[in-house]
Short mmCIF file of C-alpha atoms and ligand atoms in Angstrom, two decimals:
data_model
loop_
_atom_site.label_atom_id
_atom_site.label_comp_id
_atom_site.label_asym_id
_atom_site.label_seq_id
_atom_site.Cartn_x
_atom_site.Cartn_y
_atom_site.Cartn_z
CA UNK A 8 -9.89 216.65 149.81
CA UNK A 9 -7.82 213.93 150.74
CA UNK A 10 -4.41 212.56 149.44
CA UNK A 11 -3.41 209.63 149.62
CA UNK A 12 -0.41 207.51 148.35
CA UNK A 13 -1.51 203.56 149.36
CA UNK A 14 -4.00 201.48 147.79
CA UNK A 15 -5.27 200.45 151.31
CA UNK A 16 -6.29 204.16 152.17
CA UNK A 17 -8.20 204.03 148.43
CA UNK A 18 -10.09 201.08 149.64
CA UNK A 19 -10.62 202.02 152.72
CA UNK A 20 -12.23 205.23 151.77
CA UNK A 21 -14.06 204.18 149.02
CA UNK A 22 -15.41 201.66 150.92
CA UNK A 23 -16.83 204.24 153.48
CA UNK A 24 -18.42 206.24 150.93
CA UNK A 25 -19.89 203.05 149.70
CA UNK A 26 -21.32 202.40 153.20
CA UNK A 27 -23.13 205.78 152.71
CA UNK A 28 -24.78 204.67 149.46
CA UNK A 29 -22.26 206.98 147.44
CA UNK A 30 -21.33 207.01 143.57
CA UNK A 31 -17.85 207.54 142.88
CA UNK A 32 -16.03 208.69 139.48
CA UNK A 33 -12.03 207.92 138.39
CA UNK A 34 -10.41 210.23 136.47
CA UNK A 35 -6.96 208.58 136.07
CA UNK A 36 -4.04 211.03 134.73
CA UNK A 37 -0.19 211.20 135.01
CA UNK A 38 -0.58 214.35 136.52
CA UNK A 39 0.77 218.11 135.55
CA UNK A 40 -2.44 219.08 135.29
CA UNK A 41 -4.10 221.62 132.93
CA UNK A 42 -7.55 222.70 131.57
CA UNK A 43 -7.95 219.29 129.51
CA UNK A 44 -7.56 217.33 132.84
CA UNK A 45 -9.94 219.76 134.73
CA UNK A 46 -12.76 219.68 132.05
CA UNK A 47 -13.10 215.63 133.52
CA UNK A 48 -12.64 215.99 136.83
CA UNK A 49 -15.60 219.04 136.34
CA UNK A 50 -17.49 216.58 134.59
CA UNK A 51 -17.07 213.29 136.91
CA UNK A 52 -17.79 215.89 139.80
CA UNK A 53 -21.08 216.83 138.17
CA UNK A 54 -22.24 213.02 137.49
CA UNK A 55 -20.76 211.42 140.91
CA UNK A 56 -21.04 212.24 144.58
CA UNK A 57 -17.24 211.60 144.93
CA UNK A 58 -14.48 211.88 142.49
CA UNK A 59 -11.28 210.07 142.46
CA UNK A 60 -8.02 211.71 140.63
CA UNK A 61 -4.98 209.08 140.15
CA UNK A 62 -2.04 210.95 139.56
CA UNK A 63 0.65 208.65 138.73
CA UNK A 64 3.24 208.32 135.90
CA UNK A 65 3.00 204.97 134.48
CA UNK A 66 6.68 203.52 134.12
CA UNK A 67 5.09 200.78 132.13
CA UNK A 68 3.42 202.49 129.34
CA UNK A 69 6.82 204.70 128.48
CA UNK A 70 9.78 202.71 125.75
CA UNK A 71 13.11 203.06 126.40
CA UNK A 72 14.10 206.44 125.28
CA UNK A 73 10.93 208.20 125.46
CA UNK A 74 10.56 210.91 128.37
CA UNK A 75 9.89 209.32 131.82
CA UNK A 76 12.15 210.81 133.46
CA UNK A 77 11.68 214.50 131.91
CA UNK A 78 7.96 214.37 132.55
CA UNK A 79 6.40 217.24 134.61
CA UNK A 80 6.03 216.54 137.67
CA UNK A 81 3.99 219.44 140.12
CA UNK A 82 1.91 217.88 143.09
CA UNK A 83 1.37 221.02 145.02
CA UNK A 84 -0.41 222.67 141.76
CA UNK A 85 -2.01 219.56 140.78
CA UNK A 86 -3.80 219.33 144.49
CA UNK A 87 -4.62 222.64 144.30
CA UNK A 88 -6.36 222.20 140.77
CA UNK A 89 -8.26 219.01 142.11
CA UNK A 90 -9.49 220.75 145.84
CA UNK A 91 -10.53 223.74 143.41
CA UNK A 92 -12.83 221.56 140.79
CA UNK A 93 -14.28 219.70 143.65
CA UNK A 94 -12.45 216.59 143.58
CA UNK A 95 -12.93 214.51 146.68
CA UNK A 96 -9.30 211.92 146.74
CA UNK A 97 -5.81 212.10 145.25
CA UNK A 98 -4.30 208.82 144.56
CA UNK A 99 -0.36 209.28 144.37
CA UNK A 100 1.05 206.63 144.75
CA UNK A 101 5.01 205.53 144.15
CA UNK A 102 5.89 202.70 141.22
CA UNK A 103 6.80 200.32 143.83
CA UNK A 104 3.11 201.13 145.32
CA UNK A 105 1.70 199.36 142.26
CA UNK A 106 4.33 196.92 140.96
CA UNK A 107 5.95 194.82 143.65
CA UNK A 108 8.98 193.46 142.95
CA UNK A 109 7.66 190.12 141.44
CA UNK A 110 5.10 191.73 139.36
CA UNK A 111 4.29 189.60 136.43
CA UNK A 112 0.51 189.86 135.20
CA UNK A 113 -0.07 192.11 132.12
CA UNK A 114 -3.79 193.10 130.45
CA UNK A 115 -2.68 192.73 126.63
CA UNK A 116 -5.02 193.21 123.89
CA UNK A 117 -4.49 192.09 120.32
CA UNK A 118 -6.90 194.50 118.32
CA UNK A 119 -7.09 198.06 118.25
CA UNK A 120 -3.31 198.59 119.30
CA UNK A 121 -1.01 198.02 116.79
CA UNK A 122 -1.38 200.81 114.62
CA UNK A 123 -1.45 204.23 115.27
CA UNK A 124 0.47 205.53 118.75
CA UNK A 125 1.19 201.41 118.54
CA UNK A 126 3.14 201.27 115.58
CA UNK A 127 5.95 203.48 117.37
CA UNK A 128 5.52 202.50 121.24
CA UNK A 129 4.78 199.08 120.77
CA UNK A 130 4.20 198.19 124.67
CA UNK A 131 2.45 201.30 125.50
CA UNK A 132 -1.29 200.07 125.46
CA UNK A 133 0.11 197.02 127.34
CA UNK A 134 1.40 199.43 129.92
CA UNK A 135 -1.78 201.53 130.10
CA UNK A 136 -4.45 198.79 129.87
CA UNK A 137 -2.56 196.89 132.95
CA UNK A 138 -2.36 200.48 134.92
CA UNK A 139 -6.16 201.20 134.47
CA UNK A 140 -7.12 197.62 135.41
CA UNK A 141 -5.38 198.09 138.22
CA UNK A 142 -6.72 201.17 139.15
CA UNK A 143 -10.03 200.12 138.06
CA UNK A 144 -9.92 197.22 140.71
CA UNK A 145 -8.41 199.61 143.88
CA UNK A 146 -10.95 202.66 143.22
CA UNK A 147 -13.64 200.43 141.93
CA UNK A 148 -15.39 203.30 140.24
CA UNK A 149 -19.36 203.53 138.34
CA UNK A 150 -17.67 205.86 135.96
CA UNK A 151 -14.16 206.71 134.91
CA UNK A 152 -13.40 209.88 132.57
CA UNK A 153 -10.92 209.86 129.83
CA UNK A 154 -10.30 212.24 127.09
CA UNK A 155 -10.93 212.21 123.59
CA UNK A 156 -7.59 213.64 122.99
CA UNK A 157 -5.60 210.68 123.40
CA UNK A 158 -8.60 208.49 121.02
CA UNK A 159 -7.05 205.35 120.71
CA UNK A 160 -6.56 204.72 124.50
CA UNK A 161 -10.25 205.96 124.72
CA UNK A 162 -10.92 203.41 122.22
CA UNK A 163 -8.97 200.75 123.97
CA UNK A 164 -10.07 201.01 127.13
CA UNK A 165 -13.93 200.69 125.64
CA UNK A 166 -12.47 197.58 124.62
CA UNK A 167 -11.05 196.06 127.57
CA UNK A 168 -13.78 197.27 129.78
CA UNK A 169 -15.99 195.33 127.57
CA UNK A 170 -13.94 192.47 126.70
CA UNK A 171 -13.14 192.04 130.69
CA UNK A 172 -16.79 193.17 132.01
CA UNK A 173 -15.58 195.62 134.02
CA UNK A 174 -18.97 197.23 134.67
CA UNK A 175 -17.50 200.50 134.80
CA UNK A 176 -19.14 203.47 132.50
CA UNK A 177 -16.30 205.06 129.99
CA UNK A 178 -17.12 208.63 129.29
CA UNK A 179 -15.63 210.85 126.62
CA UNK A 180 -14.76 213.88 126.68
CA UNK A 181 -14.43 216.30 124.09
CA UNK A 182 -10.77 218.18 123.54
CA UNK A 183 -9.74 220.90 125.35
CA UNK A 184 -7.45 223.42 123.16
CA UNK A 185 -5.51 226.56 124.02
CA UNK A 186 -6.76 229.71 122.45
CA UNK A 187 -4.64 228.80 118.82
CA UNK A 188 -6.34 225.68 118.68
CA UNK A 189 -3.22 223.71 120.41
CA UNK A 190 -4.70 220.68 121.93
CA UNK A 191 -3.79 221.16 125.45
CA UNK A 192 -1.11 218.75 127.01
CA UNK A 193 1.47 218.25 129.59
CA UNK A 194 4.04 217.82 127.09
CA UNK A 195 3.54 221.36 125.88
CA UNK A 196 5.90 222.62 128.50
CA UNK A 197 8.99 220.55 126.74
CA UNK A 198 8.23 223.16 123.29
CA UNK A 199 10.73 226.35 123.17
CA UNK A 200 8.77 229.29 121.94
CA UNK A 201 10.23 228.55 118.46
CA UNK A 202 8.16 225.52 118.60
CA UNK A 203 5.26 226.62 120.45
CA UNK A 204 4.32 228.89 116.85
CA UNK A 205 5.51 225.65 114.73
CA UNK A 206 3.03 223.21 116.70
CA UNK A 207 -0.24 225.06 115.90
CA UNK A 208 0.60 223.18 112.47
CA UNK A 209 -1.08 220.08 114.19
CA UNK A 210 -4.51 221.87 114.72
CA UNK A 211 -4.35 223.67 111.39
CA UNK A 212 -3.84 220.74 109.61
CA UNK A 213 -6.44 219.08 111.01
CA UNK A 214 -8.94 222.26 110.21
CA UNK A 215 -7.79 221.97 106.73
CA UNK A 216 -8.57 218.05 106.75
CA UNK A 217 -12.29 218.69 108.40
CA UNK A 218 -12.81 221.83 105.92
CA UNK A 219 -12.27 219.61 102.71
CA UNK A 220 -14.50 217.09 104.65
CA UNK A 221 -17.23 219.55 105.35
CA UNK A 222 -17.01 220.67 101.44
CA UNK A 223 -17.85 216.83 100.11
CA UNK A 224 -14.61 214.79 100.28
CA UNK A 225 -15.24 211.12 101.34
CA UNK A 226 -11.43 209.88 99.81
CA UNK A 227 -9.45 208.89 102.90
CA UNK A 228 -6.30 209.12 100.54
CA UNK A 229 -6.83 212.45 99.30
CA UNK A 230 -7.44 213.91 103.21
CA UNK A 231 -4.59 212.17 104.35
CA UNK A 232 -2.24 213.38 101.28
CA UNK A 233 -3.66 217.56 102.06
CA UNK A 234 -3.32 217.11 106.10
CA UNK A 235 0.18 215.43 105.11
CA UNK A 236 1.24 218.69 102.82
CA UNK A 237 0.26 221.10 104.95
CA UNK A 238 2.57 219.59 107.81
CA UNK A 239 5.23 219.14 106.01
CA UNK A 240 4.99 223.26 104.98
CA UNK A 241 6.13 223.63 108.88
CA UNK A 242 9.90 223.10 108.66
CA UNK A 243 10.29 222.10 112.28
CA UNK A 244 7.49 219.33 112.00
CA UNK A 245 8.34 215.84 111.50
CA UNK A 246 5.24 213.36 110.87
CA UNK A 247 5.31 209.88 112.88
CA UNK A 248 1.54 209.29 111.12
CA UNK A 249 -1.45 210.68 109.19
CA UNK A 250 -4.37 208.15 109.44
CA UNK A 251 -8.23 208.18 108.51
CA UNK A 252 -9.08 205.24 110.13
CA UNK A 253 -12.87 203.64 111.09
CA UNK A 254 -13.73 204.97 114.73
CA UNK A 255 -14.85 201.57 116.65
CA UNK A 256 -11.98 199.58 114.61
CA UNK A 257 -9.34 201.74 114.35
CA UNK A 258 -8.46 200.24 111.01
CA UNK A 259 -7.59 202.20 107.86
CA UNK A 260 -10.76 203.10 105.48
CA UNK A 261 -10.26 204.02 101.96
CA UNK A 262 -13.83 206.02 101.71
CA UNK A 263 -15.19 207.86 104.92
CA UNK A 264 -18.71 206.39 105.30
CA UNK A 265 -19.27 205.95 109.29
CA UNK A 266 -17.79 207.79 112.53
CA UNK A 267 -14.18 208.21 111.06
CA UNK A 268 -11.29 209.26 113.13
CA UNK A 269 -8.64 211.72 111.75
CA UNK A 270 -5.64 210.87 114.16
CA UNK A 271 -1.80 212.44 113.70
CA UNK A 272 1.01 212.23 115.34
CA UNK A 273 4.01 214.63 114.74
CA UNK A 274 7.24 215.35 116.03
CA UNK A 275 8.21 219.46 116.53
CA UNK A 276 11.73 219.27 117.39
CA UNK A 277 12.11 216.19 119.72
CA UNK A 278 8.69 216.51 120.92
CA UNK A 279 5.76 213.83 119.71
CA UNK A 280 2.60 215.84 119.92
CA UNK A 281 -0.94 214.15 118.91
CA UNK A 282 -4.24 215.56 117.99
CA UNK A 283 -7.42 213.84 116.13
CA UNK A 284 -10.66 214.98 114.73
CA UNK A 285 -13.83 212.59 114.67
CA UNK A 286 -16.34 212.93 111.64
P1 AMP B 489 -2.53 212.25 130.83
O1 AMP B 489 -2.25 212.91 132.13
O2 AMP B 489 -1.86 212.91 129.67
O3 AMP B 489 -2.34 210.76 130.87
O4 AMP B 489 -4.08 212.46 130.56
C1 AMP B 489 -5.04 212.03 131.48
C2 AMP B 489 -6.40 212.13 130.84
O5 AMP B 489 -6.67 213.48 130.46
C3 AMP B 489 -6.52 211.28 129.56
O6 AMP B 489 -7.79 210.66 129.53
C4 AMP B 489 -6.38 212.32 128.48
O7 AMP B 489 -7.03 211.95 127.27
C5 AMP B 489 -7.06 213.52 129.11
N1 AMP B 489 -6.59 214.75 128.45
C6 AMP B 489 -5.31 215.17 128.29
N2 AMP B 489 -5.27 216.31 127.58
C7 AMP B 489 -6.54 216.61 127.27
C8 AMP B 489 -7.17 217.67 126.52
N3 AMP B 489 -6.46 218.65 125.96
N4 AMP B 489 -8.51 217.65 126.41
C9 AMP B 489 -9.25 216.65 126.97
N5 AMP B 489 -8.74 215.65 127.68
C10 AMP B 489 -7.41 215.62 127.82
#
C-alpha cells in the first residue's frame, strides 16, 4: 500500500492500474479511522481490484466554531487500518494540496440541503459536495463507498452524482455501532465517560421510535414527539433536531407511507452526535 499526498501521484497511479484493465473503488473519509470506516473499505476491496482511501479533513465543510482544529488526527493508525483491510492507496493530502490560493469554484446544490445537518451548518454540503467532486475527478473511481450513517450526505451525493453525470456507482452502507448500539464515529473520542453512558440515549431513542413503528404507527408527529421525550429524559442531551422525513426528498412527511428516514441530531455536552434509522 501506497501513500501518497499529491494529486499527480493519484493520477499517475490510477492511471497505471487503468493501463492494466483495473477497477478501482474511493472510499473518501476525514480520517481517525474506526470499524464504520473499515466496513467500506472491506466492502470496496471486495467489489474493486484497487481501493482508494482519501483521508483528508475538509476545511470547507466545517463553520466557524465547529471543531476543525480539535478533530482527531492519527495517520500512523489509520495506514495501518487501510494496509490491514486490503486497501491499495492513501490519499493525504494538505488543504493547500486541494485549494490553491485563488480557489473560487464551488458544487452547490439547492435541494436536499437545507434542512436537517443544513439547518445548523449552513455551508457544510457546499463544502462536502465541492471536496467529493474534486476527489471524484483526481481518483476517477467506478465506485465510491459512503456510509449510511451520515444519510443526508449519502443522499446528496446521489444527487449530485446524478445531477452532474458523474458515472460513478454510490454504494451504501449500512451503520456500524459499538456494542451499546452507539453509532460508531470519530467524534466519540471528544465524550468524557460521563457522556459516553448519556450518548447511548441517541440509539435508544431511535429503538423506541422503530419499536412504535414496528407495532403500527404511521403518524410522523407522534414518532417524532416519543423519540423527542425520551431524549430529553437524558439530562446531558440537548436536541439540535428530530425529523421523519421522505428518504429520496428529504422533506418532512406527516404519515410514513414510503422509505422514511428517522434522522437526529443531538448535542451531549458540547458534542453534536447524529444517528438515523430508515423504514
Ligand atoms: P468521516 O470520516 O466521518 O467523514 O466518514 C467517512 C465515511 O465513513 C462517510 O461515508 C461516513 O458515513 C462513513 N461512516 C462513518 N461512521 C460510520 C459508521 N459508524 N458506520 C458506517 N459508516 C460510517
Amino acid at each position: 500500500m501506497k501513500i501518497v499526498n499529491t494529486i499527480n501521484e493519484v493520477r499517475e497511479q490510477v492511471r497505471a492500474w487503468r493501463r492494466e484493465g483495473l477497477s478501482v473503488g474511493l472510499v473518501p473519509t476525514m480520517g481517525y479511522l474506526h470499524e464504520g470506516h473499515k466496513s467500506l473499505i472491506d466492502r470496496s476491496v471486495s467489489e474493486n481490484d484497487r481501493t482508494v482511501v482519501s483521508v483528508f479533513v475538509n476545511p470547507m465543510q466545517f463553520g466557524p466554531g465547529e471543531d476543525l482544529e480539535t478533530y482527531p488526527r492519527d495517520m500512523e493508525r489509520d495506514a495501518a487500518l487501510c494496509e490491514e483491510a486490503g486497501a491499495s492507496l492513501i490519499f493525504h493530502p494538505e488543504p493547500s494540496e486541494m485549494y490553491e490560493k485563488d480557489f473560487s469554484s464551488y458544487v452547490d446544490m439547492e435541494t436536499l440541503t437545507g434542512g436537517l445537518c443544513g439547518k445548523t451548518r449552513p455551508i457544510h454540503f457546499r463544502g462536502v459536495c465541492t471536496v467529493v467532486s474534486k476527489l471524484f475527478h483526481i481518483v476517477t473511481p467506478d465506485r465510491a463507498y459512503f456510509g449510511q450513517k451520515d444519510a443526508q450526505q449519502l443522499a446528496v451525493i446521489r444527487h449530485m452524482v446524478n445531477d452532474l453525470n458523474f458515472g460513478i456507482q454510490i454504494v451504501g452502507c449500512p451503520i456500524v455501532r459499538e456494542e451499546d448500539g452507539l453509532a460508531k464515529s470519530s467524534r466519540n473520542t471528544y465524550l468524557s465517560p460521563e457522556e459516553r453512558k448519556a450518548a447511548l440515549i441517541l440509539s435508544q431513542s431511535l429503538k423506541e421510535g422503530r419499536r412504535l413503528f414496528d407495532e403500527g404507527e404511521r403518524d410522523a408527529k407522534k414518532l417524532q414527539s416519543a423519540i423527542t421525550e425520551k431524549i430529553q429524559s437524558e439530562p446531558l442531551a440537548k436536541i439540535d433536531y428530530v425529523e421523519v422525513v421522505d428518504w429520496n426528498t428529504l422533506e418532512p412527511v406527516e404519515k410514513i407511507e414510503g422509505e422514511t428516514l428517522i434522522a437526529i441530531a443531538v448535542y451531549i455536552g458540547k458534542t453534536r452526535l447524529i444517528d438515523n434509522v430508515l423504514v
